Amino acid sequence: MRRTLLEGLLHRPLSEPPPALDAAELEAVAQAVGVAARARLGRSLSIREIDAGSCNGCELEIVALNNAFYDLERFGLRFVASPRHADVLLVTGPVTHNMRAALLRTWEATPDPKWVVAVGACAHDGGEFAGSYACERGVGAVLPVDLFIPGCPPTPVDLLKGLLGLLKLSAPR
Amino acid sequence: MPIFPELRTAVRVETQNPWPRFLVDIASWRLAGAELAAGRWTLLGLWGEADTVHMAVLRGQNEAIGVLSLPCADRRFPALGARHTPAIRLERAAQDLFGLVAEGLPDARPWLDHGAWGVRAPLGRAEPVAEAAAPYPFLPAEGGALHQVAVGPVHAGIIEPGHFRFHADGETVVRLEERFGYTHKGTEALMRGADLARAARLAGRVSGDSTVAFTLAFARAAEAALGLAPPPRAVWLRALMAELERLANHLGDVGAICNDASFAIMNAHCAVLRERVLRAAAVAFGHRLMMDRVAVGGVATDLDATGAAAITAVVAAVRQRFPRLVELYDNTASLQDRVVGTGRLDPALARQFGCGGFVGRASGRDFDARRWPGYPPYGDLRFDVPVRAEGDVNARVWIRIGEIEASLGLIEQLLAGLPAGELRAPAAFGAEAEGVALVEGFRGDILAWVRLNADGTVARCHLRDPSWFHWPVLEAAVDGNIVADFPLCNKSFNCAYSGHDL
């Protein structure tokens, strides 16, 4: 235990510099989020993750954001346990009919102002599950979506780019 | 001697490979139920079609596998669940999806159908109905000062949705009841009519953490149906991906279990190792989770020298770092206090439910589909399958630690012996055919059953996640533990929600 702790203190941190956002990406986020959001988002965001019927692939990569390489909290982004503490709802999955009510109730429990980020191909338009009797065609069919992060699943770097784009927009100019 | 001498009146279906399928009458179906209830057979799966119900069984101690099919034109069949508890949820699901009626089922509540689909029996007659979420009566608990705790479907962590209803006496759980179906996506309906590539993509999204194992199970079943032999290099690359997937999941979960006992340092270090494995997978196969890399007839991606070097490096890194973390786990008294004796699964229950994977092997059930019935290339490789009898959280952690070591050894052997050659064998279609496969995912054995049309599209496919036989026994394992230890117990099982709900 002592050796492991000591090594942790002496070695360089594993955390990597944030991914560079190119102008096109930033522009895409800006358009998606809109002017009103820019004014209201602080430098810190509380995120509530909701699995609305994903295969759990997106969850694996979202969890990875907390590991030492990505270390999400250094950017002021953190996952919270309740929608009542959240600014951003990070929603995965095509939205199964069986999760629709729970998703809506979670959204209603989130105080304004709030933003919805749809994560992954399923959350975009249902992905491979589009057309199923058991699914909606993505988060947009149920909630107003502010930002979409593509991928199946998006890599942690993809996720970071999307979330950092949100933060960067709100930085003072 | 016939492989299933008990089934005297059964008619063998000649189109299924590699294990036999029998058309049985009600008497033989009941006889099978009696064999299951007596513990001489183990239930591997139960699924429906519009007018037939099927079960897959394992006879005796690894003697034979077979599928029994009972035609039920009136859509009624005698419930196995009346005498064999592990069948209950499978039969409830078959009722919901196919409109079949399991007569005498002790629990007739719907399971996957929450009244939100706008259709009844979507894989059967698919009758449109008004959406009506009926109240779901949870099982009662009676006694002095009991209270209920309702958890989910939206959980506090970043995990999948499901509902847990606890009855507690003070801190002690007196009854846990699960309710699932929230992630039901209608995957088996989407499979019908799909070509092999699309069906393989769907199989790879049954449970994202087991995408390699599920695609492999589907591919092996389809290959059995088509009489297709993937080239040796593809067979070895598939095993390499499967072991990387097992390694990544076990590394992540060992850390996450300790995190649920508030021992965060293990989680931090294990998460770093897991991330290194996923990065190596991305270099080697072009995708961190290796989604869509297994294909029917072979693999979709080759491994080059750079990829092999990345995997070799990550194996060395885990070999160097992980033993010290194991020592830390073993020598931290406060952590041991939480995990030893917690969430004990009785070996008799593990046997009755046919629990696969680390859940079964931590409770004395020595079964691993890689070893028996076995599939290539594992016959050419050496690996240990750890088994313990205590059945607590600690035992499940130690089984995973043992499996991490076994997978590291397998990955080294696979890299060293990787044959050269083709990556994929072309499929030839021509007649209706059926195939079945059992593949060892990180959670346990995954059953895949597929019937292909003559044009090579899928007529019907059923994929059974190991969690079908883990979730019910978690309810029993939690009994008598404190509510605060539930996350610890739950994580030590780490059952799939999406894999179960399909």
XYZ file of C-alpha atoms in Angstrom:
675
model
C 0.000 0.000 0.000
C 2.709 2.466 1.046
C 4.807 1.676 -2.012
C 1.813 2.127 -4.317
C 0.924 5.462 -2.712
C 4.515 6.689 -2.792
C 4.868 5.820 -6.447
C 1.694 7.706 -7.141
C 3.221 10.782 -5.544
C 6.595 10.549 -7.250
C 5.616 9.595 -10.780
C 4.340 12.017 -13.333
C 0.564 11.983 -13.555
C -0.971 9.824 -16.275
C -3.483 12.500 -17.194
C -3.103 13.594 -20.777
C -3.558 17.109 -22.175
C -7.097 17.753 -23.332
C -7.812 16.953 -26.972
C -7.476 19.953 -29.273
C -10.776 21.211 -30.586
C -10.635 22.347 -34.157
C -12.629 25.362 -35.295
C -15.146 23.281 -37.192
C -15.904 21.153 -34.153
C -16.310 24.209 -31.966
C -18.563 25.821 -34.505
C -20.689 22.692 -34.562
C -21.041 22.760 -30.788
C -21.772 26.496 -30.857
C -24.540 26.023 -33.358
C -25.949 23.092 -31.475
C -25.985 24.786 -28.102
C -27.006 28.258 -29.132
C -26.380 31.727 -27.793
C -28.553 31.470 -24.706
C -26.604 28.509 -23.431
C -23.270 30.264 -23.913
C -24.273 33.011 -21.550
C -25.506 30.681 -18.852
C -23.016 27.826 -18.781
C -20.330 28.429 -16.221
C -16.880 26.994 -16.203
C -18.206 24.022 -14.341
C -20.884 21.556 -15.231
C -22.656 18.853 -13.251
C -23.637 15.920 -15.402
C -26.296 13.319 -14.761
C -25.918 10.246 -16.970
C -29.056 8.388 -18.049
C -29.018 5.061 -19.831
C -32.223 5.058 -21.858
C -31.721 1.547 -23.200
C -28.159 1.463 -24.475
C -26.199 -1.776 -24.861
C -23.883 -0.413 -22.089
C -21.077 0.288 -24.585
C -21.559 4.057 -24.171
C -21.588 3.671 -20.382
C -18.211 1.899 -20.476
C -16.642 4.823 -22.322
C -18.370 7.443 -20.166
C -17.043 5.703 -17.043
C -13.579 5.751 -18.638
C -13.700 9.583 -18.537
C -13.085 9.295 -14.804
C -9.875 7.277 -15.156
C -6.455 8.853 -14.665
C -5.827 9.359 -18.402
C -8.854 11.596 -18.991
C -9.509 12.789 -15.415
C -12.695 14.636 -16.262
C -12.969 16.526 -12.985
C -9.873 18.649 -13.703
C -11.988 20.478 -16.297
C -14.747 21.281 -13.822
C -16.953 18.535 -15.206
C -18.351 16.027 -12.759
C -20.943 13.307 -12.657
C -23.604 13.715 -10.003
C -25.897 11.104 -8.502
C -29.174 12.972 -8.838
C -30.821 14.912 -11.667
C -31.681 17.541 -9.051
C -27.982 18.436 -8.888
C -27.408 18.424 -12.629
C -26.958 21.025 -15.378
C -26.510 18.533 -18.177
C -28.306 15.264 -18.879
C -26.054 12.889 -20.795
C -28.430 10.414 -22.414
C -27.482 7.151 -24.139
C -29.533 4.541 -25.977
C -32.356 4.674 -28.530
C -34.856 5.415 -25.681
C -36.775 2.211 -25.179
C -40.502 2.587 -24.643
C -39.940 1.013 -21.243
C -37.512 3.821 -20.286
C -39.435 6.711 -21.801
C -41.388 7.599 -18.653
C -38.296 7.367 -16.434
C -36.324 9.574 -18.834
C -39.056 12.213 -18.893
C -39.346 12.171 -15.114
C -35.591 12.542 -14.752
C -35.649 15.504 -17.147
C -38.519 17.088 -15.213
C -36.566 16.633 -11.972
C -33.605 18.573 -13.394
C -33.724 22.277 -12.544
C -33.542 24.900 -15.304
C -31.386 25.912 -17.067
C -30.538 22.448 -18.331
C -29.063 20.926 -21.438
C -29.483 17.528 -23.002
C -26.517 15.840 -24.652
C -27.358 12.731 -26.678
C -24.472 10.261 -26.774
C -23.935 7.566 -29.402
C -25.519 6.376 -32.617
C -28.615 4.947 -30.870
C -29.320 8.214 -29.059
C -29.082 10.059 -32.379
C -31.734 8.242 -34.399
C -32.204 4.801 -32.837
C -29.066 3.451 -34.541
C -29.225 -0.285 -35.133
C -32.498 -0.352 -33.188
C -34.366 2.183 -35.300
C -37.741 0.811 -36.303
C -38.118 -1.586 -33.384
C -41.521 -1.925 -31.742
C -39.761 -1.363 -28.415
C -37.784 1.817 -29.175
C -38.127 5.476 -30.002
C -35.898 6.868 -32.728
C -33.370 8.437 -30.436
C -33.429 10.976 -27.614
C -34.684 13.746 -29.881
C -38.037 11.959 -30.153
C -38.605 12.505 -26.438
C -36.538 15.495 -25.266
C -35.111 18.664 -26.821
C -31.500 17.709 -27.621
C -28.840 20.443 -27.441
C -25.787 18.510 -28.514
C -25.104 15.171 -30.146
C -21.845 13.253 -29.714
C -21.572 10.579 -32.430
C -19.920 7.173 -32.273
C -20.725 3.557 -31.537
C -19.722 4.042 -28.851
C -17.971 7.446 -28.882
C -14.433 7.122 -27.548
C -13.565 8.990 -24.336
C -11.712 11.520 -26.520
C -14.876 12.069 -28.605
C -16.836 12.568 -25.386
C -14.234 14.969 -23.990
C -14.279 17.040 -27.163
C -18.022 17.418 -26.997
C -18.113 18.294 -23.308
C -15.097 20.638 -23.468
C -16.721 22.377 -26.414
C -19.643 23.156 -24.141
C -17.311 24.649 -21.533
C -15.155 26.586 -23.951
C -18.112 28.390 -25.404
C -18.924 29.822 -22.031
C -15.402 31.090 -21.279
C -15.079 34.912 -21.116
C -13.880 36.417 -24.374
C -26.904 -45.561 -27.271
C -28.915 -42.401 -28.010
C -27.559 -39.196 -26.433
C -30.882 -38.504 -24.732
C -32.195 -42.020 -23.930
C -34.910 -40.461 -21.730
C -36.666 -39.077 -24.804
C -38.075 -42.277 -26.250
C -40.842 -40.722 -28.339
C -38.871 -37.710 -29.572
C -38.223 -37.069 -33.258
C -34.821 -35.719 -34.126
C -34.722 -32.620 -36.347
C -32.026 -33.312 -38.914
C -31.267 -29.723 -39.892
C -29.639 -28.619 -36.608
C -25.913 -28.659 -35.875
C -23.808 -29.460 -33.958
C -26.083 -30.607 -31.130
C -29.373 -32.384 -31.753
C -32.837 -30.873 -31.609
C -35.817 -33.061 -30.800
C -39.486 -32.498 -31.454
C -41.151 -33.734 -28.289
C -44.692 -34.304 -27.039
C -46.126 -32.975 -23.807
C -45.178 -36.144 -21.923
C -41.511 -35.790 -22.899
C -41.599 -32.044 -22.109
C -42.866 -32.893 -18.628
C -40.250 -35.603 -18.298
C -37.577 -33.049 -19.157
C -39.048 -30.794 -16.478
C -38.736 -33.639 -13.977
C -35.095 -34.260 -14.960
C -34.368 -30.552 -14.481
C -36.173 -30.441 -11.142
C -34.270 -33.510 -9.975
C -30.979 -31.799 -10.843
C -29.941 -34.427 -13.391
C -30.219 -31.901 -16.217
C -29.351 -28.183 -16.252
C -31.420 -25.597 -18.104
C -29.326 -23.687 -20.650
C -32.138 -21.617 -22.118
C -35.827 -21.433 -22.976
C -37.311 -19.416 -25.818
C -40.330 -19.258 -28.019
C -41.633 -19.014 -31.524
C -45.152 -18.206 -32.622
C -46.370 -21.779 -32.056
C -43.411 -23.620 -30.526
C -41.476 -23.447 -27.302
C -37.844 -24.581 -27.119
C -35.512 -25.424 -24.268
C -31.800 -26.112 -24.351
C -30.529 -28.507 -21.727
C -27.272 -29.885 -20.472
C -27.541 -33.555 -19.568
C -25.756 -34.829 -16.453
C -22.234 -33.685 -15.649
C -21.236 -32.404 -19.101
C -22.561 -35.439 -20.997
C -24.572 -33.877 -23.802
C -26.353 -30.742 -24.936
C -29.684 -30.838 -26.726
C -32.604 -28.663 -27.712
C -36.148 -29.853 -27.061
C -39.006 -28.310 -29.026
C -42.649 -28.623 -28.093
C -45.094 -27.607 -30.825
C -48.060 -25.912 -29.176
C -50.647 -25.063 -31.790
C -53.056 -23.834 -29.117
C -50.173 -21.676 -27.788
C -50.198 -23.374 -24.393
C -47.461 -25.457 -22.836
C -46.911 -26.886 -19.359
C -44.698 -24.529 -17.373
C -41.320 -25.887 -16.326
C -41.274 -23.146 -13.716
C -43.938 -24.964 -11.723
C -41.229 -27.412 -10.597
C -37.994 -25.790 -11.720
C -37.586 -22.224 -10.451
C -34.802 -21.184 -12.897
C -37.301 -21.433 -15.772
C -39.792 -18.919 -14.339
C -38.373 -15.671 -15.740
C -37.599 -17.291 -19.096
C -41.201 -18.485 -19.334
C -42.548 -15.082 -18.283
C -40.470 -13.545 -21.084
C -41.729 -16.132 -23.596
C -45.295 -15.307 -22.575
C -44.680 -11.578 -23.099
C -42.913 -11.849 -26.433
C -44.720 -14.734 -28.138
C -48.147 -14.771 -26.519
C -47.598 -18.363 -25.411
C -49.195 -19.418 -22.143
C -47.074 -21.327 -19.646
C -49.745 -23.284 -17.816
C -49.207 -23.616 -14.088
C -46.487 -20.955 -13.924
C -46.300 -19.875 -10.276
C -45.620 -16.241 -11.213
C -47.825 -15.040 -14.047
C -46.846 -11.347 -13.924
C -45.430 -9.898 -17.123
C -41.653 -9.611 -17.196
C -40.334 -7.687 -20.210
C -43.681 -6.188 -21.254
C -44.336 -3.004 -19.258
C -47.431 -2.138 -21.282
C -45.554 0.537 -23.246
C -45.032 -1.166 -26.629
C -48.466 -0.550 -28.110
C -48.414 -4.182 -29.200
C -49.000 -7.469 -27.429
C -46.891 -10.567 -28.184
C -44.642 -8.637 -30.629
C -42.856 -11.791 -31.833
C -46.077 -13.825 -31.940
C -49.340 -12.499 -33.317
C -48.327 -8.881 -32.661
C -51.797 -7.595 -31.798
C -51.966 -3.796 -31.466
C -53.133 -2.705 -28.012
C -53.503 0.623 -26.290
C -50.454 1.585 -24.256
C -51.375 0.985 -20.653
C -48.759 0.746 -17.963
C -50.457 -1.569 -15.505
C -49.336 -1.378 -11.886
C -46.767 -4.063 -11.091
C -47.483 -5.778 -7.790
C -44.234 -6.497 -5.985
C -44.064 -9.545 -3.760
C -44.946 -8.697 -0.174
C -42.891 -9.134 2.959
C -44.672 -9.339 6.279
C -43.387 -8.766 9.765
C -42.702 -6.166 12.409
C -41.181 -2.851 11.432
C -40.361 -3.500 7.798
C -39.845 -0.701 5.348
C -39.433 -0.582 1.585
C -36.613 0.979 -0.385
C -37.278 1.484 -4.090
C -34.203 1.918 -6.300
C -34.179 2.656 -10.021
C -34.653 2.347 -12.916
C -32.401 5.445 -13.046
C -29.508 4.660 -10.701
C -27.088 6.982 -8.930
C -24.032 5.659 -10.774
C -23.248 5.391 -14.451
C -24.862 2.008 -14.922
C -27.738 0.425 -16.779
C -31.382 0.826 -15.750
C -33.304 -1.651 -13.633
C -35.478 -1.565 -10.540
C -34.663 -3.048 -7.143
C -37.306 -3.252 -4.450
C -35.912 -3.926 -0.994
C -37.841 -4.868 2.091
C -35.611 -4.120 5.043
C -35.786 -4.703 8.773
C -33.635 -1.841 9.999
C -30.459 -2.280 7.975
C -31.022 -5.911 7.086
C -32.482 -6.931 3.747
C -35.325 -9.397 4.252
C -36.374 -9.479 0.615
C -34.924 -8.086 -2.587
C -37.017 -8.239 -5.711
C -35.734 -7.231 -9.120
C -37.757 -5.833 -11.958
C -36.234 -5.583 -15.434
C -37.155 -5.048 -19.045
C -36.278 -1.330 -19.119
C -33.634 -1.831 -21.794
C -35.718 -4.203 -23.934
C -34.990 -3.137 -27.504
C -36.753 -5.853 -29.476
C -33.427 -7.188 -30.747
C -34.803 -10.631 -31.634
C -37.571 -9.064 -33.722
C -35.002 -6.937 -35.593
C -32.999 -10.106 -36.245
C -35.845 -11.713 -38.183
C -35.212 -11.275 -41.881
C -31.837 -9.599 -41.309
C -28.867 -10.699 -43.385
C -25.884 -12.193 -41.572
C -23.895 -8.934 -41.426
C -26.762 -6.943 -39.925
C -27.649 -9.770 -37.523
C -24.011 -9.925 -36.382
C -24.066 -6.163 -35.711
C -27.217 -6.612 -33.619
C -25.639 -9.532 -31.739
C -22.663 -7.269 -31.022
C -25.009 -4.781 -29.362
C -26.847 -7.144 -27.045
C -24.400 -6.231 -24.289
C -21.610 -3.803 -25.152
C -19.160 -5.162 -22.593
C -19.500 -8.623 -24.179
C -19.661 -7.544 -27.802
C -16.903 -9.945 -28.897
C -18.424 -12.878 -27.036
C -21.952 -12.266 -28.347
C -20.837 -11.781 -31.943
C -18.717 -14.904 -31.620
C -21.663 -16.904 -30.232
C -23.876 -15.726 -33.096
C -21.163 -16.396 -35.687
C -20.486 -19.892 -34.334
C -24.195 -20.757 -34.388
C -24.561 -19.449 -37.948
C -21.409 -21.294 -39.025
C -22.740 -24.522 -37.474
C -25.938 -24.055 -39.481
C -24.055 -23.392 -42.726
C -21.372 -26.031 -42.186
C -18.838 -23.233 -42.493
C -15.336 -23.576 -41.033
C -13.562 -20.247 -40.417
C -9.839 -20.285 -41.331
C -7.358 -21.049 -38.502
C -5.967 -17.506 -38.340
C -9.479 -16.125 -37.857
C -10.216 -18.675 -35.124
C -7.103 -17.618 -33.220
C -7.743 -13.885 -33.696
C -11.275 -14.344 -32.355
C -9.922 -16.017 -29.244
C -7.370 -13.225 -28.867
C -10.152 -10.625 -28.959
C -12.297 -12.665 -26.577
C -9.484 -12.914 -24.030
C -8.703 -9.182 -24.310
C -12.377 -8.495 -23.649
C -12.359 -10.821 -20.624
C -9.166 -9.199 -19.323
C -10.504 -5.638 -19.690
C -13.807 -6.462 -17.989
C -12.263 -8.335 -15.081
C -9.692 -5.573 -14.504
C -12.408 -2.919 -14.494
C -14.693 -4.911 -12.222
C -12.079 -5.850 -9.610
C -11.461 -2.116 -9.186
C -15.158 -1.246 -9.222
C -16.002 -3.870 -6.577
C -13.352 -2.400 -4.267
C -14.697 1.073 -5.043
C -18.115 -0.056 -3.776
C -16.358 -0.883 -0.512
C -14.992 2.710 -0.557
C -11.472 1.535 -1.417
C -10.910 3.927 -4.288
C -7.203 3.362 -4.842
C -7.836 -0.115 -6.293
C -10.372 1.374 -8.691
C -7.940 4.063 -9.812
C -5.170 1.581 -10.553
C -7.410 -1.082 -12.105
C -9.064 1.571 -14.318
C -5.627 2.550 -15.627
C -4.870 -1.075 -16.519
C -8.282 -1.504 -18.154
C -7.714 1.656 -20.195
C -4.329 0.327 -21.367
C -5.993 -2.892 -22.542
C -8.679 -0.964 -24.466
C -6.037 1.233 -26.094
C -4.081 -1.840 -27.149
C -7.306 -3.281 -28.590
C -7.851 -0.064 -30.545
C -4.326 -0.224 -31.971
C -4.613 -3.917 -32.778
C -8.160 -4.142 -34.082
C -9.275 -0.569 -34.710
C -11.943 -0.379 -32.010
C -11.557 -0.118 -28.232
C -14.340 -2.626 -27.509
C -13.608 -4.607 -30.704
C -17.180 -4.181 -31.914
C -18.031 -5.715 -35.302
C -14.577 -7.330 -35.597
C -15.888 -10.892 -35.479
C -17.825 -11.865 -38.619
C -19.690 -14.967 -39.728
C -17.010 -17.117 -41.376
C -14.043 -15.386 -39.740
C -12.932 -11.925 -38.693
C -13.245 -8.462 -40.224
C -9.782 -7.204 -39.221
C -6.286 -8.630 -39.383
C -3.602 -8.152 -36.767
C -0.341 -6.538 -37.909
C 3.031 -6.280 -36.170
C 2.163 -2.931 -34.560
C -1.007 -4.394 -33.092
C 0.764 -7.491 -31.814
C 3.434 -5.290 -30.205
C 0.747 -3.183 -28.465
C -0.855 -6.314 -27.032
C 2.502 -7.739 -25.941
C 3.279 -4.450 -24.191
C -0.019 -4.329 -22.342
C 0.329 -7.941 -21.189
C 3.752 -7.044 -19.784
C 2.312 -3.948 -18.069
C -0.503 -5.908 -16.424
C 1.889 -8.686 -15.390
C 4.089 -6.070 -13.750
C 1.409 -3.966 -12.046
C -1.431 -6.315 -11.193
C 0.270 -8.652 -8.661
C 0.928 -5.698 -6.370
C -2.733 -4.704 -6.556
C -3.719 -8.268 -5.670
C -1.422 -8.044 -2.655
C -3.040 -4.747 -1.705
C -6.484 -6.333 -1.974
C -5.459 -9.296 0.135
C -3.657 -7.331 2.833
C -6.131 -4.523 3.476
C -8.069 -5.591 6.542
C -10.802 -2.954 6.198
C -11.517 -4.139 2.648
C -11.416 -7.818 3.588
C -13.895 -7.039 6.360
C -16.368 -5.895 3.716
C -15.911 -8.666 1.148
C -15.354 -11.848 3.159
C -18.621 -13.602 3.970
C -20.684 -10.941 2.164
C -23.306 -11.861 -0.432
C -22.818 -15.613 -0.167
C -24.330 -17.677 -2.977
C -25.132 -21.212 -1.834
C -23.403 -23.771 -4.123
C -26.680 -25.724 -4.277
C -28.408 -22.687 -5.812
C -25.543 -22.126 -8.255
C -25.925 -25.755 -9.354
C -29.730 -25.590 -9.586
C -29.663 -22.401 -11.676
C -26.728 -23.558 -13.780
C -24.885 -20.322 -12.967
C -22.042 -19.832 -15.405
C -18.865 -17.801 -15.252
C -17.253 -16.468 -12.094
C -20.602 -16.500 -10.251
C -20.935 -20.274 -10.658
C -17.229 -20.984 -10.290
C -17.036 -19.011 -7.022
C -19.797 -21.294 -5.702
C -18.306 -24.615 -6.732
C -19.859 -25.050 -10.199
C -16.915 -26.106 -12.322
C -18.169 -25.223 -15.797
C -16.424 -23.283 -18.545
C -17.693 -23.503 -22.124
C -14.143 -23.047 -23.420
C -13.201 -26.373 -21.840
C -16.503 -28.224 -22.271
C -18.204 -28.506 -24.756
C -15.123 -26.597 -25.932
C -14.449 -24.834 -29.189
C -11.319 -24.045 -31.144
C -8.670 -22.922 -30.554
C -8.926 -23.611 -26.811
C -8.177 -27.311 -27.281
C -4.665 -26.292 -28.403
C -4.079 -23.942 -25.461
C -3.269 -24.403 -21.799
C -5.294 -22.503 -19.219
C -6.513 -22.939 -15.654
C -10.145 -22.538 -14.701
C -10.170 -21.463 -11.061
C -12.993 -22.774 -8.861
C -13.794 -21.970 -5.231
C -16.590 -23.008 -2.918
C -17.166 -20.078 -0.514
C -19.506 -18.191 -2.856
C -18.999 -14.769 -1.226
C -17.899 -11.446 -2.765
C -14.298 -12.326 -1.901
C -14.496 -15.652 -3.749
C -15.898 -13.962 -6.851
C -13.038 -11.439 -6.754
C -10.467 -14.229 -6.458
C -11.997 -16.143 -9.374
C -11.678 -12.990 -11.472
C -8.076 -12.520 -10.334
C -7.377 -16.109 -11.391
C -9.091 -15.545 -14.724
C -7.029 -12.404 -15.353
C -3.905 -14.511 -14.937
C -5.342 -17.246 -17.164
C -6.276 -14.743 -19.887
C -2.793 -13.192 -19.821
C -1.330 -16.643 -20.404
C -3.824 -17.343 -23.184
C -3.071 -14.046 -24.927
C 0.656 -14.859 -24.891
C 0.026 -18.329 -26.337
C -2.336 -16.919 -28.974
C 0.207 -14.326 -30.090
C 3.023 -16.874 -30.147
C 1.131 -19.481 -32.124
C -0.978 -17.286 -34.410
C -1.259 -19.154 -37.723
C -0.886 -17.341 -41.027
C -3.521 -17.462 -43.707
C -6.976 -16.335 -44.720
C -9.257 -14.254 -42.496
C -12.638 -15.338 -43.720
C -14.377 -18.269 -45.368
C -17.189 -17.379 -47.782
C -20.664 -18.605 -46.853
C -22.742 -20.653 -49.267
C -26.510 -20.795 -48.803
C -29.066 -23.143 -50.230
C -31.313 -24.690 -47.626
C -32.953 -23.840 -44.345
C -30.562 -24.732 -41.524
C -30.198 -24.396 -37.779
C -27.205 -23.955 -35.562
C -26.513 -23.655 -31.867
C -23.421 -22.518 -29.975
C -22.207 -22.021 -26.447
C -19.460 -19.426 -25.970
C -17.749 -18.383 -22.742
C -18.088 -14.624 -22.313
C -16.545 -12.898 -19.306
C -19.809 -13.349 -17.362
C -20.254 -16.982 -18.326
C -21.697 -19.126 -21.074
C -23.713 -17.393 -23.794
C -26.164 -19.569 -25.719
C -26.915 -18.716 -29.345
C -29.540 -20.503 -31.412
C -30.241 -19.522 -34.974
C -32.408 -20.727 -37.841
C -31.394 -19.462 -41.259
C -33.591 -19.198 -44.326
C -32.442 -20.720 -47.605
C -31.270 -17.265 -48.794
C -29.022 -16.856 -45.766
C -31.206 -14.399 -43.874
C -32.107 -15.037 -40.257
C -35.492 -16.673 -39.699
C -35.170 -16.690 -35.917
C -32.314 -16.081 -33.532
C -32.226 -16.375 -29.782
C -29.323 -15.152 -27.668
C -29.303 -16.020 -23.970
C -27.105 -13.919 -21.702
C -25.484 -15.612 -18.664
C -27.267 -13.042 -16.480
C -30.612 -14.850 -16.859
C -29.265 -17.328 -14.323
C -27.311 -14.792 -12.236
C -29.930 -12.129 -11.506
C -32.349 -14.498 -9.701
C -29.677 -15.885 -7.389
C -28.448 -12.368 -6.564
C -31.802 -11.911 -4.818
C -30.961 -14.925 -2.655
C -27.321 -13.925 -2.095
C -28.335 -10.498 -0.761
C -30.796 -11.944 1.726
C -29.748 -11.150 5.309
C -27.032 -8.713 4.236
C -27.267 -5.022 5.057
C -28.755 -2.641 2.476
C -25.444 -0.760 2.313
C -23.683 -3.907 1.078
C -26.024 -4.311 -1.874
C -23.847 -2.314 -4.297
C -20.892 -4.453 -3.285
C -22.824 -7.703 -3.821
C -24.357 -6.415 -7.058
C -21.014 -5.337 -8.492
C -19.432 -8.664 -7.584
C -22.083 -10.336 -9.799
C -22.053 -7.520 -12.396
C -25.017 -8.954 -14.286
C -26.016 -7.461 -17.629
C -29.237 -5.470 -17.922
C -29.211 -5.027 -21.690
C -28.029 -8.598 -22.234
C -30.931 -9.827 -20.138
C -33.608 -7.490 -21.502
C -32.435 -7.888 -25.128
